[in-house]
PDB file of C-alpha atoms in Angstrom:
ATOM      1  CA  UNK A   9      21.927 -74.681  -8.957  1.00  0.00           C
ATOM      2  CA  UNK A  10      25.131 -75.744  -7.384  1.00  0.00           C
ATOM      3  CA  UNK A  11      24.632 -78.074  -4.686  1.00  0.00           C
ATOM      4  CA  UNK A  12      27.345 -80.488  -2.847  1.00  0.00           C
ATOM      5  CA  UNK A  13      25.339 -83.095  -0.615  1.00  0.00           C
ATOM      6  CA  UNK A  14      28.300 -85.261   1.471  1.00  0.00           C
ATOM      7  CA  UNK A  15      27.248 -88.409   3.312  1.00  0.00           C
ATOM      8  CA  UNK A  16      29.277 -91.627   5.355  1.00  0.00           C
ATOM      9  CA  UNK A  17      29.508 -89.620   7.987  1.00  0.00           C
ATOM     10  CA  UNK A  18      28.952 -91.526  11.334  1.00  0.00           C
ATOM     11  CA  UNK A  19      30.173 -92.930  15.155  1.00  0.00           C
ATOM     12  CA  UNK A  20      33.606 -95.145  14.448  1.00  0.00           C
ATOM     13  CA  UNK A  21      35.388 -96.062  17.328  1.00  0.00           C
ATOM     14  CA  UNK A  22      39.437 -95.078  17.457  1.00  0.00           C
ATOM     15  CA  UNK A  23      41.351 -97.126  14.544  1.00  0.00           C
ATOM     16  CA  UNK A  24      38.252 -97.413  12.184  1.00  0.00           C
ATOM     17  CA  UNK A  25      37.215 -96.275   8.555  1.00  0.00           C
ATOM     18  CA  UNK A  26      34.718 -94.086   6.677  1.00  0.00           C
ATOM     19  CA  UNK A  27      34.365 -93.328   4.092  1.00  0.00           C
ATOM     20  CA  UNK A  28      32.937 -89.403   3.316  1.00  0.00           C
ATOM     21  CA  UNK A  29      30.760 -88.993  -0.237  1.00  0.00           C
ATOM     22  CA  UNK A  30      30.383 -85.193  -1.955  1.00  0.00           C
ATOM     23  CA  UNK A  31      27.973 -85.941  -4.209  1.00  0.00           C
ATOM     24  CA  UNK A  32      27.593 -82.405  -7.314  1.00  0.00           C
ATOM     25  CA  UNK A  33      25.383 -81.515  -8.685  1.00  0.00           C
ATOM     26  CA  UNK A  34      23.887 -78.535 -11.165  1.00  0.00           C
ATOM     27  CA  UNK A  35      27.509 -78.412 -13.016  1.00  0.00           C
ATOM     28  CA  UNK A  36      30.441 -80.366 -12.845  1.00  0.00           C
ATOM     29  CA  UNK A  37      33.534 -79.112 -11.013  1.00  0.00           C
ATOM     30  CA  UNK A  38      35.673 -82.562 -13.172  1.00  0.00           C
ATOM     31  CA  UNK A  39      38.031 -79.929 -14.055  1.00  0.00           C
ATOM     32  CA  UNK A  40      38.693 -77.999 -10.575  1.00  0.00           C
ATOM     33  CA  UNK A  41      39.967 -78.202  -7.234  1.00  0.00           C
ATOM     34  CA  UNK A  42      37.601 -80.042  -4.944  1.00  0.00           C
ATOM     35  CA  UNK A  43      38.872 -80.311  -1.610  1.00  0.00           C
ATOM     36  CA  UNK A  44      37.488 -81.628   2.242  1.00  0.00           C
ATOM     37  CA  UNK A  45      38.017 -79.360   5.499  1.00  0.00           C
ATOM     38  CA  UNK A  46      36.119 -79.745   8.684  1.00  0.00           C
ATOM     39  CA  UNK A  47      35.376 -78.198  11.891  1.00  0.00           C
ATOM     40  CA  UNK A  48      35.552 -79.733  15.659  1.00  0.00           C
ATOM     41  CA  UNK A  49      33.556 -77.642  18.370  1.00  0.00           C
ATOM     42  CA  UNK A  50      34.853 -74.273  19.108  1.00  0.00           C
ATOM     43  CA  UNK A  51      37.697 -74.849  16.443  1.00  0.00           C
ATOM     44  CA  UNK A  52      37.888 -73.464  13.085  1.00  0.00           C
ATOM     45  CA  UNK A  53      37.437 -74.238   9.857  1.00  0.00           C
ATOM     46  CA  UNK A  54      40.452 -76.651   8.742  1.00  0.00           C
ATOM     47  CA  UNK A  55      41.730 -77.968   6.099  1.00  0.00           C
ATOM     48  CA  UNK A  56      41.957 -82.007   5.266  1.00  0.00           C
ATOM     49  CA  UNK A  57      42.427 -82.767   1.478  1.00  0.00           C
ATOM     50  CA  UNK A  58      42.263 -81.867  -1.610  1.00  0.00           C
ATOM     51  CA  UNK A  59      42.374 -83.099  -5.441  1.00  0.00           C
ATOM     52  CA  UNK A  60      42.537 -81.153  -9.160  1.00  0.00           C
ATOM     53  CA  UNK A  61      44.027 -83.185 -12.191  1.00  0.00           C
ATOM     54  CA  UNK A  62      45.401 -85.888 -10.452  1.00  0.00           C
ATOM     55  CA  UNK A  63      47.085 -84.205  -7.904  1.00  0.00           C
ATOM     56  CA  UNK A  64      46.265 -84.425  -4.091  1.00  0.00           C
ATOM     57  CA  UNK A  65      47.515 -83.106  -0.907  1.00  0.00           C
ATOM     58  CA  UNK A  66      46.509 -83.381   2.690  1.00  0.00           C
ATOM     59  CA  UNK A  67      46.757 -81.323   5.260  1.00  0.00           C
ATOM     60  CA  UNK A  68      49.824 -82.658   7.972  1.00  0.00           C
ATOM     61  CA  UNK A  69      47.386 -84.529  10.478  1.00  0.00           C
ATOM     62  CA  UNK A  70      46.111 -87.067   8.243  1.00  0.00           C
ATOM     63  CA  UNK A  71      48.439 -87.857   5.562  1.00  0.00           C
ATOM     64  CA  UNK A  72      49.319 -91.714   5.191  1.00  0.00           C
ATOM     65  CA  UNK A  73      45.361 -92.469   6.852  1.00  0.00           C
ATOM     66  CA  UNK A  74      42.857 -90.019   4.757  1.00  0.00           C
ATOM     67  CA  UNK A  75      42.713 -91.056   0.803  1.00  0.00           C
ATOM     68  CA  UNK A  76      40.772 -88.504  -1.091  1.00  0.00           C
ATOM     69  CA  UNK A  77      39.884 -89.157  -4.265  1.00  0.00           C
ATOM     70  CA  UNK A  78      37.340 -88.267  -7.387  1.00  0.00           C
ATOM     71  CA  UNK A  79      35.043 -90.345 -10.096  1.00  0.00           C
ATOM     72  CA  UNK A  80      34.345 -87.753 -12.366  1.00  0.00           C
ATOM     73  CA  UNK A  81      31.125 -89.826 -14.609  1.00  0.00           C
ATOM     74  CA  UNK A  82      29.876 -89.549 -11.110  1.00  0.00           C
ATOM     75  CA  UNK A  83      30.986 -85.463 -10.770  1.00  0.00           C
ATOM     76  CA  UNK A  84      31.600 -87.100  -6.791  1.00  0.00           C
ATOM     77  CA  UNK A  85      34.656 -86.395  -4.728  1.00  0.00           C
ATOM     78  CA  UNK A  86      35.872 -89.255  -1.852  1.00  0.00           C
ATOM     79  CA  UNK A  87      37.476 -89.159   1.424  1.00  0.00           C
ATOM     80  CA  UNK A  88      38.523 -92.269   2.475  1.00  0.00           C
ATOM     81  CA  UNK A  89      39.951 -92.187   6.842  1.00  0.00           C
ATOM     82  CA  UNK A  90      41.767 -94.756   8.374  1.00  0.00           C
ATOM     83  CA  UNK A  91      43.344 -94.693  11.811  1.00  0.00           C
ATOM     84  CA  UNK A  92      40.776 -92.738  13.050  1.00  0.00           C
ATOM     85  CA  UNK A  93      42.475 -90.617  16.349  1.00  0.00           C
ATOM     86  CA  UNK A  94      39.670 -88.879  18.896  1.00  0.00           C
ATOM     87  CA  UNK A  95      40.639 -85.640  17.385  1.00  0.00           C
ATOM     88  CA  UNK A  96      39.302 -86.531  13.805  1.00  0.00           C
ATOM     89  CA  UNK A  97      36.288 -85.947  15.427  1.00  0.00           C
ATOM     90  CA  UNK A  98      34.152 -83.142  13.462  1.00  0.00           C
ATOM     91  CA  UNK A  99      32.979 -82.107  10.480  1.00  0.00           C
ATOM     92  CA  UNK A 100      33.713 -83.009   7.494  1.00  0.00           C
ATOM     93  CA  UNK A 101      32.620 -80.488   4.730  1.00  0.00           C
ATOM     94  CA  UNK A 102      33.465 -80.936   1.113  1.00  0.00           C
ATOM     95  CA  UNK A 103      34.008 -77.708  -1.242  1.00  0.00           C
ATOM     96  CA  UNK A 104      34.207 -77.184  -5.043  1.00  0.00           C
ATOM     97  CA  UNK A 105      36.295 -74.003  -7.130  1.00  0.00           C
ATOM     98  CA  UNK A 106      35.680 -72.712 -10.141  1.00  0.00           C
ATOM     99  CA  UNK A 107      40.128 -72.789 -10.139  1.00  0.00           C
ATOM    100  CA  UNK A 108      41.809 -75.743 -11.448  1.00  0.00           C
ATOM    101  CA  UNK A 109      44.921 -76.714  -8.810  1.00  0.00           C
ATOM    102  CA  UNK A 110      46.485 -77.252  -5.057  1.00  0.00           C
ATOM    103  CA  UNK A 111      44.400 -74.825  -2.566  1.00  0.00           C
ATOM    104  CA  UNK A 112      44.202 -74.356   0.753  1.00  0.00           C
ATOM    105  CA  UNK A 113      42.887 -71.908   1.872  1.00  0.00           C
ATOM    106  CA  UNK A 114      38.985 -72.045   2.230  1.00  0.00           C
ATOM    107  CA  UNK A 115      38.070 -68.531   1.508  1.00  0.00           C
ATOM    108  CA  UNK A 116      39.467 -69.960  -2.489  1.00  0.00           C
ATOM    109  CA  UNK A 117      36.336 -72.706  -1.861  1.00  0.00           C
ATOM    110  CA  UNK A 118      32.894 -71.360  -4.145  1.00  0.00           C
ATOM    111  CA  UNK A 119      30.326 -73.942  -3.585  1.00  0.00           C
ATOM    112  CA  UNK A 120      30.831 -76.054   0.285  1.00  0.00           C
ATOM    113  CA  UNK A 121      28.127 -78.744   1.787  1.00  0.00           C
ATOM    114  CA  UNK A 122      25.378 -78.522   4.503  1.00  0.00           C
ATOM    115  CA  UNK A 123      28.057 -80.656   6.277  1.00  0.00           C
ATOM    116  CA  UNK A 124      28.725 -84.535   7.552  1.00  0.00           C
ATOM    117  CA  UNK A 125      28.907 -84.879  11.010  1.00  0.00           C
ATOM    118  CA  UNK A 126      32.263 -87.633  12.125  1.00  0.00           C
ATOM    119  CA  UNK A 127      33.105 -88.901  15.471  1.00  0.00           C
ATOM    120  CA  UNK A 128      36.150 -91.061  17.082  1.00  0.00           C
ATOM    121  CA  UNK A 129      35.016 -93.070  20.041  1.00  0.00           C
ATOM    122  CA  UNK A 130      38.395 -93.280  21.635  1.00  0.00           C
TER     123      UNK A 130
END
């Protein structure tokens, strides 16, 4: 059974940093796309970042502040978040696809974690 487990969320002041981790189990996704999405209260889930092979892509709202990376030996993907803003407050979800490539649409991803809360205070 495939599982994605996120960790690393929490409460941080504006301007601070957090690193999210997403550990996959049940199969390896090293050859496929993995991504991060987020959902704020009352809003739709939105794309944050994705990685496939050595290629990364970011939403404009996080470009230059967030960095996605992966450790294939550990089947883990990370999201380093710097210069956090109150508008980054959301539940962050890790996702994995059965395809390689750059995908921004949530329905392309087949597997999802349970989410981790990130709260940025002003």
